[in-house]
Tab-separated table of C-alpha atoms and ligand atoms in Angstrom:
chain	number	residue	atom	x	y	z
F	28	MET	CA	72.106	16.899	107.392
F	29	LYS	CA	73.642	17.624	110.777
F	30	THR	CA	76.786	19.644	110.239
F	31	SER	CA	79.658	20.611	112.523
F	32	ALA	CA	82.783	22.657	111.924
F	33	VAL	CA	86.402	22.439	112.972
F	34	ILE	CA	88.406	25.658	112.914
F	35	LEU	CA	92.182	25.293	113.030
F	36	ALA	CA	93.780	27.910	115.232
F	37	ALA	CA	96.801	26.327	116.857
F	38	GLY	CA	99.511	27.899	114.701
F	39	TYR	CA	102.079	30.304	116.142
F	40	GLY	CA	101.552	33.129	113.685
F	41	THR	CA	105.245	33.976	113.979
F	42	ARG	CA	105.217	36.317	111.007
F	43	MET	CA	102.851	38.695	112.779
F	44	LYS	CA	105.795	39.533	115.070
F	45	SER	CA	103.342	40.146	117.873
F	46	GLU	CA	102.754	39.309	121.499
F	47	LEU	CA	99.094	38.912	120.615
F	48	PRO	CA	98.130	35.549	119.055
F	49	LYS	CA	97.578	35.997	115.315
F	50	VAL	CA	93.918	34.992	115.406
F	51	MET	CA	93.214	37.601	118.115
F	52	HIS	CA	94.304	40.556	115.984
F	53	PRO	CA	91.304	42.800	115.332
F	54	LEU	CA	89.746	43.301	111.930
F	55	VAL	CA	87.142	46.071	111.747
F	56	GLY	CA	86.718	45.848	115.507
F	57	ARG	CA	86.480	42.079	115.868
F	58	PRO	CA	89.195	39.485	116.504
F	59	MET	CA	90.129	37.548	113.380
F	60	ILE	CA	88.845	34.287	114.837
F	61	ASP	CA	85.457	35.866	115.528
F	62	TRP	CA	84.984	36.349	111.775
F	63	ALA	CA	85.892	32.696	111.170
F	64	VAL	CA	83.350	31.566	113.777
F	65	ARG	CA	80.651	33.861	112.391
F	66	ALA	CA	81.112	32.353	108.944
F	67	VAL	CA	80.372	28.798	110.107
F	68	GLU	CA	77.677	29.520	112.712
F	69	PRO	CA	74.706	29.871	110.314
F	70	VAL	CA	75.464	26.586	108.493
F	71	THR	CA	76.186	24.371	111.498
F	72	GLN	CA	74.019	23.027	114.297
F	73	THR	CA	76.619	22.788	117.046
F	74	PRO	CA	79.333	25.210	118.231
F	75	PRO	CA	82.491	24.743	116.163
F	76	VAL	CA	85.436	22.815	117.557
F	77	ILE	CA	88.337	25.256	117.785
F	78	VAL	CA	91.738	23.583	117.674
F	79	VAL	CA	93.816	25.742	119.985
F	80	GLY	CA	97.431	25.818	121.065
F	81	HIS	CA	99.477	28.971	121.203
F	82	GLY	CA	97.585	31.809	122.928
F	83	GLN	CA	94.599	29.616	123.714
F	84	ALA	CA	93.644	31.426	126.928
F	85	LEU	CA	92.793	34.573	125.004
F	86	VAL	CA	90.929	32.636	122.328
F	87	ARG	CA	88.827	30.815	124.923
F	88	ALA	CA	88.115	34.043	126.803
F	89	CYS	CA	87.048	35.750	123.583
F	90	LEU	CA	84.726	33.071	122.218
F	91	GLY	CA	83.504	31.442	125.423
F	92	GLU	CA	80.616	29.084	124.794
F	93	ARG	CA	80.448	29.892	121.108
F	94	GLY	CA	83.104	27.222	120.640
F	95	VAL	CA	84.323	23.983	122.130
F	96	TYR	CA	88.056	23.621	122.415
F	97	ALA	CA	90.447	20.872	121.409
F	98	GLU	CA	94.041	21.342	122.454
F	99	GLN	CA	96.885	20.564	120.122
F	100	HIS	CA	100.039	20.548	122.213
F	101	GLU	CA	102.493	19.928	119.393
F	102	LEU	CA	101.979	21.328	115.931
F	103	LEU	CA	102.219	18.093	113.982
F	104	GLY	CA	100.257	19.262	110.946
F	105	THR	CA	96.701	19.864	109.783
F	106	GLY	CA	95.820	16.146	109.907
F	107	HIS	CA	96.988	15.910	113.485
F	108	ALA	CA	95.062	19.093	114.337
F	109	VAL	CA	91.766	17.668	113.060
F	110	LEU	CA	92.465	14.395	114.867
F	111	GLN	CA	92.477	16.323	118.148
F	112	ALA	CA	89.048	17.735	117.262
F	113	LEU	CA	87.336	14.438	116.383
F	114	PRO	CA	86.434	13.423	119.975
F	115	TYR	CA	84.421	16.642	120.288
F	116	ILE	CA	82.244	15.914	117.276
F	117	ALA	CA	79.008	14.172	118.233
F	118	ASP	CA	78.274	10.735	116.780
F	119	ASP	CA	75.134	11.897	115.015
F	120	VAL	CA	76.950	14.546	112.958
F	121	ASP	CA	76.778	13.800	109.209
F	122	ALA	CA	79.184	16.350	107.755
F	123	VAL	CA	82.227	18.195	109.092
F	124	ILE	CA	83.407	21.515	107.669
F	125	ILE	CA	87.074	22.346	108.162
F	126	THR	CA	88.363	25.918	107.972
F	127	TYR	CA	91.261	28.022	109.245
F	128	ALA	CA	90.975	30.756	111.872
F	129	ASP	CA	93.341	32.928	109.833
F	130	MET	CA	90.920	33.025	106.877
F	131	PRO	CA	88.667	35.879	108.043
F	132	LEU	CA	87.152	36.659	104.647
F	133	LEU	CA	85.449	33.316	104.147
F	134	THR	CA	81.714	33.956	103.859
F	135	THR	CA	78.753	31.902	104.946
F	136	ALA	CA	77.519	32.085	101.347
F	137	THR	CA	80.623	30.308	100.059
F	138	LEU	CA	80.381	27.667	102.804
F	139	SER	CA	76.724	27.154	101.905
F	140	GLN	CA	77.705	26.471	98.313
F	141	LEU	CA	80.256	23.924	99.518
F	142	LEU	CA	77.609	22.214	101.652
F	143	ASP	CA	75.093	22.224	98.805
F	144	LEU	CA	77.704	20.667	96.547
F	145	TYR	CA	78.424	17.992	99.138
F	146	ALA	CA	74.751	17.250	99.745
F	147	ALA	CA	73.929	17.094	96.028
F	148	ALA	CA	76.810	14.738	95.182
F	149	ASN	CA	76.281	10.969	95.148
F	150	PRO	CA	76.376	8.924	98.348
F	151	THR	CA	79.917	7.764	97.648
F	152	THR	CA	81.209	11.322	98.109
F	153	ALA	CA	83.711	11.512	100.945
F	154	ILE	CA	85.014	15.055	100.479
F	155	ALA	CA	83.800	18.328	99.001
F	156	MET	CA	86.487	20.971	98.846
F	157	LEU	CA	87.010	24.593	97.896
F	158	THR	CA	89.691	25.234	95.316
F	159	ILE	CA	91.021	28.367	93.668
F	160	THR	CA	92.679	28.957	90.348
F	161	ARG	CA	95.510	31.384	90.654
F	162	ASP	CA	98.507	32.419	88.554
F	163	ASP	CA	100.803	32.414	91.563
F	164	PRO	CA	100.500	28.961	93.165
F	165	GLN	CA	103.295	29.411	95.673
F	166	GLY	CA	102.736	27.684	99.005
F	167	PHE	CA	99.526	25.914	97.994
F	168	GLY	CA	98.831	22.231	97.635
F	169	ARG	CA	98.122	21.320	93.975
F	170	ILE	CA	94.970	19.488	92.890
F	171	ALA	CA	96.097	16.423	90.902
F	172	ARG	CA	93.424	14.998	88.588
F	173	ARG	CA	93.192	11.750	86.687
F	174	ALA	CA	92.802	11.605	82.875
F	175	ASP	CA	89.009	11.409	83.329
F	176	GLY	CA	89.078	14.654	85.313
F	177	THR	CA	88.313	13.164	88.718
F	178	VAL	CA	90.414	14.271	91.689
F	179	ALA	CA	93.233	11.878	92.566
F	180	ALA	CA	95.178	13.741	95.257
F	181	ILE	CA	96.325	16.983	96.773
F	182	VAL	CA	100.075	17.231	96.430
F	183	GLU	CA	101.838	19.589	98.832
F	184	GLU	CA	104.255	21.933	97.101
F	185	ALA	CA	107.359	20.342	98.621
F	186	ASP	CA	106.329	16.977	97.219
F	187	CYS	CA	105.365	18.147	93.712
F	188	THR	CA	106.995	16.826	90.536
F	189	ALA	CA	108.091	19.447	87.985
F	190	ASP	CA	104.823	18.883	86.106
F	191	GLN	CA	102.695	19.152	89.234
F	192	LEU	CA	104.347	22.459	90.095
F	193	LEU	CA	102.703	23.880	86.946
F	194	ILE	CA	99.186	23.098	88.170
F	195	ARG	CA	97.169	26.244	88.890
F	196	GLU	CA	94.195	24.564	90.527
F	197	LEU	CA	94.996	24.897	94.212
F	198	ASN	CA	93.788	23.658	97.585
F	199	THR	CA	92.315	26.357	99.839
F	200	GLY	CA	92.270	24.162	102.948
F	201	VAL	CA	88.473	24.434	103.315
F	202	TYR	CA	86.605	21.142	103.100
F	203	CYS	CA	83.403	19.366	103.931
F	204	PHE	CA	83.978	15.744	104.969
F	205	ASP	CA	81.596	12.848	105.337
F	206	ALA	CA	81.871	12.583	109.130
F	207	ALA	CA	81.803	8.777	109.288
F	208	TRP	CA	84.438	8.484	106.598
F	209	LEU	CA	86.632	11.077	108.327
F	210	ARG	CA	86.388	9.219	111.648
F	211	ALA	CA	87.276	5.935	110.008
F	212	ASN	CA	90.259	7.202	108.053
F	213	LEU	CA	91.929	10.151	109.765
F	214	SER	CA	94.116	8.116	112.101
F	215	ALA	CA	95.482	6.190	109.099
F	216	VAL	CA	97.149	9.303	107.641
F	217	PRO	CA	100.893	8.567	107.536
F	218	LYS	CA	103.638	10.836	108.808
F	219	SER	CA	105.135	12.917	106.000
F	220	ALA	CA	108.821	13.305	105.194
F	221	LYS	CA	108.614	16.593	107.155
F	222	GLY	CA	107.312	14.718	110.190
F	223	GLU	CA	103.789	16.164	109.891
F	224	TYR	CA	100.403	14.574	109.366
F	225	TYR	CA	98.841	16.159	106.297
F	226	LEU	CA	95.078	16.427	106.241
F	227	THR	CA	95.460	16.664	102.479
F	228	ASP	CA	96.606	13.020	102.326
F	229	LEU	CA	92.994	12.057	102.957
F	230	VAL	CA	92.154	13.042	99.396
F	231	ALA	CA	94.379	10.378	97.833
F	232	MET	CA	93.091	7.854	100.394
F	233	ALA	CA	89.473	8.579	99.473
F	234	ALA	CA	90.271	8.394	95.773
F	235	SER	CA	92.016	5.022	96.119
F	236	GLN	CA	88.982	3.664	98.002
F	237	GLY	CA	86.807	4.643	95.052
F	238	ARG	CA	85.112	7.438	96.975
F	239	THR	CA	84.144	10.607	95.157
F	240	ILE	CA	85.801	13.991	95.725
F	241	VAL	CA	83.991	17.059	94.451
F	242	THR	CA	85.378	20.587	94.139
F	243	ALA	CA	83.948	24.101	93.986
F	244	ASN	CA	85.890	27.129	92.850
F	245	ALA	CA	85.904	29.766	95.589
F	246	PRO	CA	86.145	33.530	95.085
F	247	LEU	CA	89.801	34.491	95.648
F	248	ASP	CA	88.966	36.997	98.383
F	249	ASP	CA	87.120	34.444	100.462
F	250	VAL	CA	90.040	32.149	101.076
F	251	TYR	CA	92.654	34.821	101.672
F	252	GLY	CA	94.997	33.675	104.440
F	253	VAL	CA	96.466	36.209	106.867
F	254	ASN	CA	100.069	35.498	107.829
F	255	ASN	CA	101.557	38.955	108.454
F	256	ARG	CA	100.377	42.511	109.027
F	257	VAL	CA	100.408	43.373	105.350
F	258	HIS	CA	97.863	40.604	104.846
F	259	LEU	CA	95.991	41.881	107.899
F	260	ALA	CA	95.540	45.294	106.287
F	261	GLU	CA	94.477	43.710	102.974
F	262	ALA	CA	91.856	41.609	104.751
F	263	GLU	CA	90.659	44.611	106.725
F	264	ALA	CA	90.186	46.594	103.510
F	265	VAL	CA	88.047	43.837	102.011
F	266	LEU	CA	85.896	43.520	105.140
F	267	ARG	CA	85.427	47.282	105.342
F	268	ARG	CA	84.471	47.478	101.690
F	269	ARG	CA	81.902	44.705	102.135
F	270	ILE	CA	80.298	46.524	105.085
F	271	VAL	CA	80.273	49.918	103.362
F	272	GLU	CA	78.781	48.377	100.204
F	273	ARG	CA	75.991	46.807	102.251
F	274	HIS	CA	75.068	50.276	103.556
F	275	MET	CA	75.303	51.903	100.131
F	276	LEU	CA	73.000	49.258	98.652
F	277	ALA	CA	70.577	49.960	101.518
F	278	GLY	CA	70.379	53.663	100.641
F	279	VAL	CA	73.255	55.326	102.496
F	280	THR	CA	75.467	57.731	100.526
F	281	VAL	CA	79.138	57.141	101.318
F	282	ILE	CA	81.192	59.841	99.627
F	283	ASP	CA	84.525	58.023	99.946
F	284	PRO	CA	84.223	54.337	100.871
F	285	SER	CA	87.989	53.887	101.127
F	286	SER	CA	88.310	56.441	103.951
F	287	THR	CA	85.197	55.313	105.795
F	288	TYR	CA	85.437	52.845	108.667
F	289	ILE	CA	82.162	51.248	109.709
F	290	GLU	CA	82.019	48.295	112.072
F	291	ASP	CA	79.738	45.409	111.306
F	292	ALA	CA	77.074	46.042	113.965
F	293	VAL	CA	76.481	49.713	113.062
F	294	GLU	CA	73.041	50.549	111.665
F	295	ILE	CA	72.443	53.524	109.355
F	296	GLY	CA	69.156	54.796	107.944
F	297	ALA	CA	68.491	55.526	104.290
F	298	ASP	CA	69.373	58.919	102.788
F	299	THR	CA	72.027	59.570	105.368
F	300	THR	CA	75.291	60.860	103.917
F	301	ILE	CA	78.647	59.824	105.326
F	302	TRP	CA	81.431	62.260	104.404
F	303	PRO	CA	85.089	61.120	104.228
F	304	GLY	CA	87.114	60.241	107.298
F	305	CYS	CA	84.352	58.866	109.511
F	306	ILE	CA	84.783	56.056	112.034
F	307	LEU	CA	81.526	54.450	113.157
F	308	ARG	CA	81.978	51.849	115.842
F	309	GLY	CA	80.284	49.420	118.175
F	310	ALA	CA	76.547	49.392	118.795
F	311	THR	CA	75.946	52.666	116.990
F	312	LYS	CA	72.609	53.398	115.382
F	313	ILE	CA	72.208	56.341	113.015
F	314	GLY	CA	68.850	57.424	111.667
F	315	LYS	CA	67.673	58.596	108.265
F	316	HIS	CA	68.583	61.846	106.518
F	317	CYS	CA	71.592	62.537	108.717
F	318	THR	CA	74.830	64.191	107.631
F	319	ILE	CA	77.812	62.559	109.280
F	320	GLY	CA	81.292	64.000	108.921
F	321	PRO	CA	83.635	64.813	107.503
F	322	TYR	CA	86.066	63.391	110.036
F	323	SER	CA	83.865	62.271	112.897
F	324	GLN	CA	84.056	59.327	115.247
F	325	ILE	CA	80.896	57.829	116.701
F	326	ALA	CA	80.944	54.836	119.051
F	327	ASP	CA	78.124	53.031	120.867
F	328	SER	CA	75.718	55.926	120.310
F	329	MET	CA	72.178	56.577	119.119
F	330	VAL	CA	71.716	59.301	116.533
F	331	ALA	CA	68.120	59.982	115.492
F	332	ASP	CA	66.872	61.153	112.067
F	333	HIS	CA	67.987	64.455	110.507
F	334	CYS	CA	71.029	64.998	112.732
F	335	ARG	CA	74.232	66.755	111.624
F	336	ILE	CA	77.651	65.826	112.982
F	337	ILE	CA	80.737	67.647	111.729
F	338	TYR	CA	84.351	66.987	112.854
F	339	SER	CA	83.168	65.595	116.181
F	340	VAL	CA	83.791	62.732	118.590
F	341	ILE	CA	80.750	61.002	120.086
F	342	GLU	CA	80.849	58.121	122.537
F	343	GLN	CA	78.037	56.400	124.478
F	344	ALA	CA	75.801	59.348	123.763
F	345	ARG	CA	72.446	60.096	122.222
F	346	MET	CA	71.164	62.741	119.831
F	347	ASP	CA	67.462	63.261	119.202
F	348	GLU	CA	65.967	64.359	115.878
F	349	HIS	CA	67.434	67.401	114.145
F	350	ALA	CA	70.186	67.830	116.752
F	351	GLU	CA	73.491	69.122	115.464
F	352	ILE	CA	77.050	69.228	116.709
F	353	GLY	CA	80.349	70.595	115.489
F	354	PRO	CA	82.692	71.385	114.139
F	355	PHE	CA	84.891	70.061	116.954
F	356	GLY	CA	82.280	68.943	119.461
F	357	ARG	CA	82.602	66.114	121.891
F	358	LEU	CA	79.850	64.034	123.470
F	359	ARG	CA	81.029	61.727	126.221
F	360	ARG	CA	79.314	58.962	128.157
F	361	GLY	CA	75.751	59.805	129.061
F	362	ALA	CA	75.466	62.951	126.942
F	363	HIS	CA	71.995	63.391	125.478
F	364	LEU	CA	71.095	66.202	123.102
F	365	GLY	CA	67.342	66.706	122.796
F	366	GLU	CA	65.486	67.573	119.603
F	367	ARG	CA	66.931	70.474	117.616
F	368	VAL	CA	69.704	71.120	120.097
F	369	HIS	CA	72.420	73.157	118.454
F	370	MET	CA	75.922	72.517	119.725
F	371	GLY	CA	78.534	74.522	117.913
F	372	ASN	CA	82.300	74.501	117.945
F	373	PHE	CA	84.520	73.330	120.798
F	374	GLY	CA	81.814	72.107	123.161
F	375	GLU	CA	81.922	69.118	125.475
F	376	VAL	CA	78.965	67.409	127.111
F	377	LYS	CA	79.189	64.525	129.580
F	378	ASP	CA	76.460	62.852	131.631
F	379	ALA	CA	74.028	65.617	130.819
F	380	TYR	CA	70.748	66.201	129.036
F	381	LEU	CA	70.206	69.294	126.953
F	382	GLY	CA	66.481	69.869	126.434
F	383	PRO	CA	64.824	70.480	123.067
F	384	GLY	CA	65.996	73.604	121.282
F	385	ALA	CA	68.845	74.363	123.708
F	386	LYS	CA	71.730	76.254	122.164
F	387	MET	CA	75.373	75.912	123.090
F	388	GLY	CA	77.222	77.680	120.349
F	389	HIS	CA	80.809	78.027	121.467
F	390	PHE	CA	83.499	76.748	123.861
F	391	SER	CA	81.397	75.263	126.671
F	392	TYR	CA	81.593	72.324	129.053
F	393	ILE	CA	78.384	70.853	130.431
F	394	GLY	CA	78.830	67.867	132.751
F	395	ASN	CA	76.483	66.208	135.268
F	396	ALA	CA	73.701	68.538	134.288
F	397	GLU	CA	70.086	68.804	133.293
F	398	VAL	CA	69.410	71.664	130.925
F	399	GLY	CA	65.850	72.670	130.101
F	400	ALA	CA	64.237	73.420	126.761
F	401	ASN	CA	65.412	76.446	124.728
F	402	VAL	CA	68.127	77.359	127.181
F	403	ASN	CA	70.851	79.535	125.718
F	404	ILE	CA	74.288	78.635	126.983
F	405	GLY	CA	76.633	81.535	126.290
F	406	ALA	CA	80.134	81.144	124.906
F	407	GLY	CA	82.617	79.757	127.411
F	408	THR	CA	80.072	78.604	130.001
F	409	ILE	CA	81.355	75.889	132.311
F	410	THR	CA	79.608	73.627	134.792
F	411	CYS	CA	82.185	73.337	137.572
F	412	ASN	CA	81.002	69.838	138.470
F	413	TYR	CA	84.062	68.510	140.262
F	414	ASP	CA	85.504	69.826	143.514
F	415	GLY	CA	88.423	67.419	143.474
F	416	VAL	CA	86.509	64.727	145.351
F	417	HIS	CA	82.836	64.722	144.337
F	418	LYS	CA	80.885	65.258	141.159
F	419	SER	CA	77.871	67.531	141.661
F	420	LYS	CA	74.863	68.350	139.554
F	421	THR	CA	73.779	71.509	137.773
F	422	VAL	CA	70.132	72.070	136.865
F	423	ILE	CA	69.062	74.808	134.458
F	424	GLY	CA	65.352	75.466	133.940
F	425	ASP	CA	63.552	75.993	130.623
F	426	ASN	CA	64.233	79.191	128.667
F	427	ALA	CA	67.028	80.341	130.984
F	428	PHE	CA	69.717	82.542	129.478
F	429	ILE	CA	73.279	81.896	130.631
F	430	GLY	CA	75.606	84.751	129.676
F	431	SER	CA	79.020	84.246	128.148
F	432	ASP	CA	81.848	82.989	130.343
F	433	THR	CA	79.606	81.912	133.231
F	434	MET	CA	80.956	79.467	135.839
F	435	LEU	CA	78.170	77.375	137.357
F	436	VAL	CA	79.662	75.970	140.573
F	437	ALA	CA	77.731	72.767	141.264
F	438	PRO	CA	75.597	71.755	143.024
F	439	VAL	CA	73.530	74.642	141.740
F	440	THR	CA	70.105	75.258	140.218
F	441	ILE	CA	69.217	78.043	137.815
F	442	GLY	CA	65.454	78.557	137.713
F	443	ARG	CA	63.509	78.721	134.480
F	444	GLU	CA	63.547	82.034	132.605
F	445	ALA	CA	66.455	83.203	134.806
F	446	ARG	CA	69.192	85.350	133.266
F	447	ILE	CA	72.856	85.164	134.235
F	448	GLY	CA	75.093	88.100	133.324
F	449	ALA	CA	78.327	87.561	131.427
F	450	GLY	CA	81.337	86.539	133.501
F	451	ALA	CA	79.317	85.477	136.567
F	452	VAL	CA	80.532	82.864	139.007
F	453	VAL	CA	77.308	81.276	140.281
F	454	THR	CA	77.757	79.569	143.653
F	455	ARG	CA	74.134	79.680	144.906
F	456	ASP	CA	70.787	78.788	143.376
F	457	VAL	CA	69.142	81.440	141.209
F	458	PRO	CA	65.316	81.560	141.458
F	459	PRO	CA	63.085	81.349	138.388
F	460	GLY	CA	62.884	84.577	136.410
F	461	ALA	CA	65.663	86.238	138.401
F	462	THR	CA	68.683	87.997	136.977
F	463	ALA	CA	72.036	87.330	138.611
F	464	PHE	CA	75.509	88.630	137.848
F	465	GLY	CA	78.913	89.224	139.369
F	466	VAL	CA	81.571	87.276	141.221
F	467	PRO	CA	80.183	85.614	143.237
F	468	ALA	CA	76.838	86.095	141.502
F	469	ARG	CA	74.056	88.015	143.282
F	470	VAL	CA	70.418	88.160	142.325
F	471	LYS	CA	69.357	91.586	141.016
F	472	ASP	CA	65.567	91.324	140.864
F	473	LYS	CA	63.501	89.368	143.345
F	474	PRO	CA	61.318	86.967	141.335
F	475	SER	CA	57.611	87.704	141.228
F	476	ALA	CA	55.193	85.361	142.975
F	477	ASP	CA	54.096	84.136	139.513
F	478	ASP	CA	57.594	83.080	138.600
F	479	ALA	CA	58.098	81.124	141.787
F	480	ALA	CA	54.877	79.168	141.288
G	15	UD1	C1	97.708	23.980	103.983
G	15	UD1	C2	97.413	22.781	103.066
G	15	UD1	C3	97.638	23.183	101.612
G	15	UD1	C4	96.776	24.384	101.275
G	15	UD1	C5	97.052	25.525	102.246
G	15	UD1	C6	96.107	26.654	102.002
G	15	UD1	C7	98.009	20.831	104.396
G	15	UD1	C8	99.018	19.761	104.643
G	15	UD1	N1	98.277	21.681	103.421
G	15	UD1	O1	99.092	24.250	103.840
G	15	UD1	O2	97.311	22.110	100.739
G	15	UD1	O3	97.039	24.791	99.944
G	15	UD1	O4	96.878	25.070	103.604
G	15	UD1	O5	96.399	27.703	102.864
G	15	UD1	O6	97.000	20.868	105.053
G	15	UD1	N2	97.447	24.425	111.943
G	15	UD1	C9	97.180	23.915	113.192
G	15	UD1	N3	97.930	22.891	113.657
G	15	UD1	C10	98.954	22.341	112.931
G	15	UD1	C11	99.206	22.872	111.642
G	15	UD1	C12	98.430	23.901	111.180
G	15	UD1	O7	96.285	24.382	113.887
G	15	UD1	O8	99.598	21.409	113.433
G	15	UD1	C13	96.625	25.543	111.442
G	15	UD1	C14	97.440	26.801	111.247
G	15	UD1	O9	97.340	27.641	112.380
G	15	UD1	C15	96.809	27.439	110.038
G	15	UD1	C16	96.232	26.272	109.263
G	15	UD1	O10	96.166	25.187	110.162
G	15	UD1	O11	95.740	28.280	110.378
G	15	UD1	C17	97.027	25.938	108.030
G	15	UD1	O12	98.298	25.505	108.409
G	15	UD1	P1	99.586	25.796	107.545
G	15	UD1	O13	100.718	25.140	108.200
G	15	UD1	O14	99.666	27.230	107.241
G	15	UD1	O15	99.244	24.986	106.216
G	15	UD1	P2	99.902	25.261	104.821
G	15	UD1	O16	101.288	24.802	104.847
G	15	UD1	O17	99.627	26.640	104.394
G	16	CA	CA1	99.209	28.827	105.443
């Protein structure tokens, strides 16, 4: 069964009170419409037709070739919206799913059930639709059934009789249509008293033609519609909970799911513990047996097994096995901590590699640098990498000892096993094995021939 989808996204979203189109508001790091597209992608064989109007430039730029776009210039109702999409649906498509872009919680699993229901029904079925049963029916179309229980119509709230207003079986607005039947009948939908073309009128039309309409009850969460920023926060909470639960079921301990923000693409290994207040974003990959948090933010970074991150901010960086940082550490773009590197409080590393076993306990800045294995970086050490115009590099050899409060004025190289006295300002290279101190730093001992080799 070849299936396509139409996603309605032309509404104004006035109640968001925003310059940003409603469907572009982010939810756990992704625009709302992206979630709607993701839901249909696995169950369709062609890119969905997105019905766009208000704010369409941003929607097109965001989705690109993941969608095809049908413009709706005037908002003349859901029936009119789908009519604009029909020319973009190929002739060989058998079934058309219709959803809303402001329904970001709809899952592929629920859509699959709808498709299964449609496919399993008899050949006279024209429409399969998702309904909900809810105590508060306000704003929803009511499902009107005949005495024999079959669906007769969807009645919009404004058109309901007093009896129909009591119905609690409600239309979600998510359907699967027989494509041929939809093509043949959509343009016959009449204009309503409000001057709109209601997609929902198709249900009564199908019923009067003797076609079958089947319904499936959807989970309430799935069909939650976002109209304002209160709804936005509710939807965000559900999406976050779903993501966190996926990790917990895969072996990650999350101490406080409600205060943990994990974006969808983040990967976390088993037996890692996430303490409260953590924000894990983008293409971040965290290994096994790590301790993350409390209160740390990690974005687009690779953290290997057995790492510890406490009260720290890490962006576009990498930590090898058993590396640790914090409290109050910061790794910026291009920072790479080798195995068992210890980075203590108030350190910052940018565009630099710290070799295995290097220690940087307190108050240091290392930028544009290459630091060898087991180097000790004393408290308050700074690579002075920027002269106001250029960035320059600092190289520190294996096992070097950099005393507290050292300024390394780049470009500069400290040889392996060299020792720098506390408070030095190093403006010239220090040979391997040498000791240097003072302002500006001078070498005390000439290195032996062995050291220079
Ligand atoms: C619609 C249904 C109603 C259902 C409810 C569920 C109709 C006539 N009614 O009502 O039975 O219970 O959804 O939420 O379909 N849109 C367009 N172009 C338009 C009109 C709407 O793109 O011309 C989009 C909107 O951006 C929105 C969606 O379609 O995402 C739903 O439109 P809305 O006007 O909110 O429909 P409801 O009145 O809620
Ligand atoms: Ca609505």
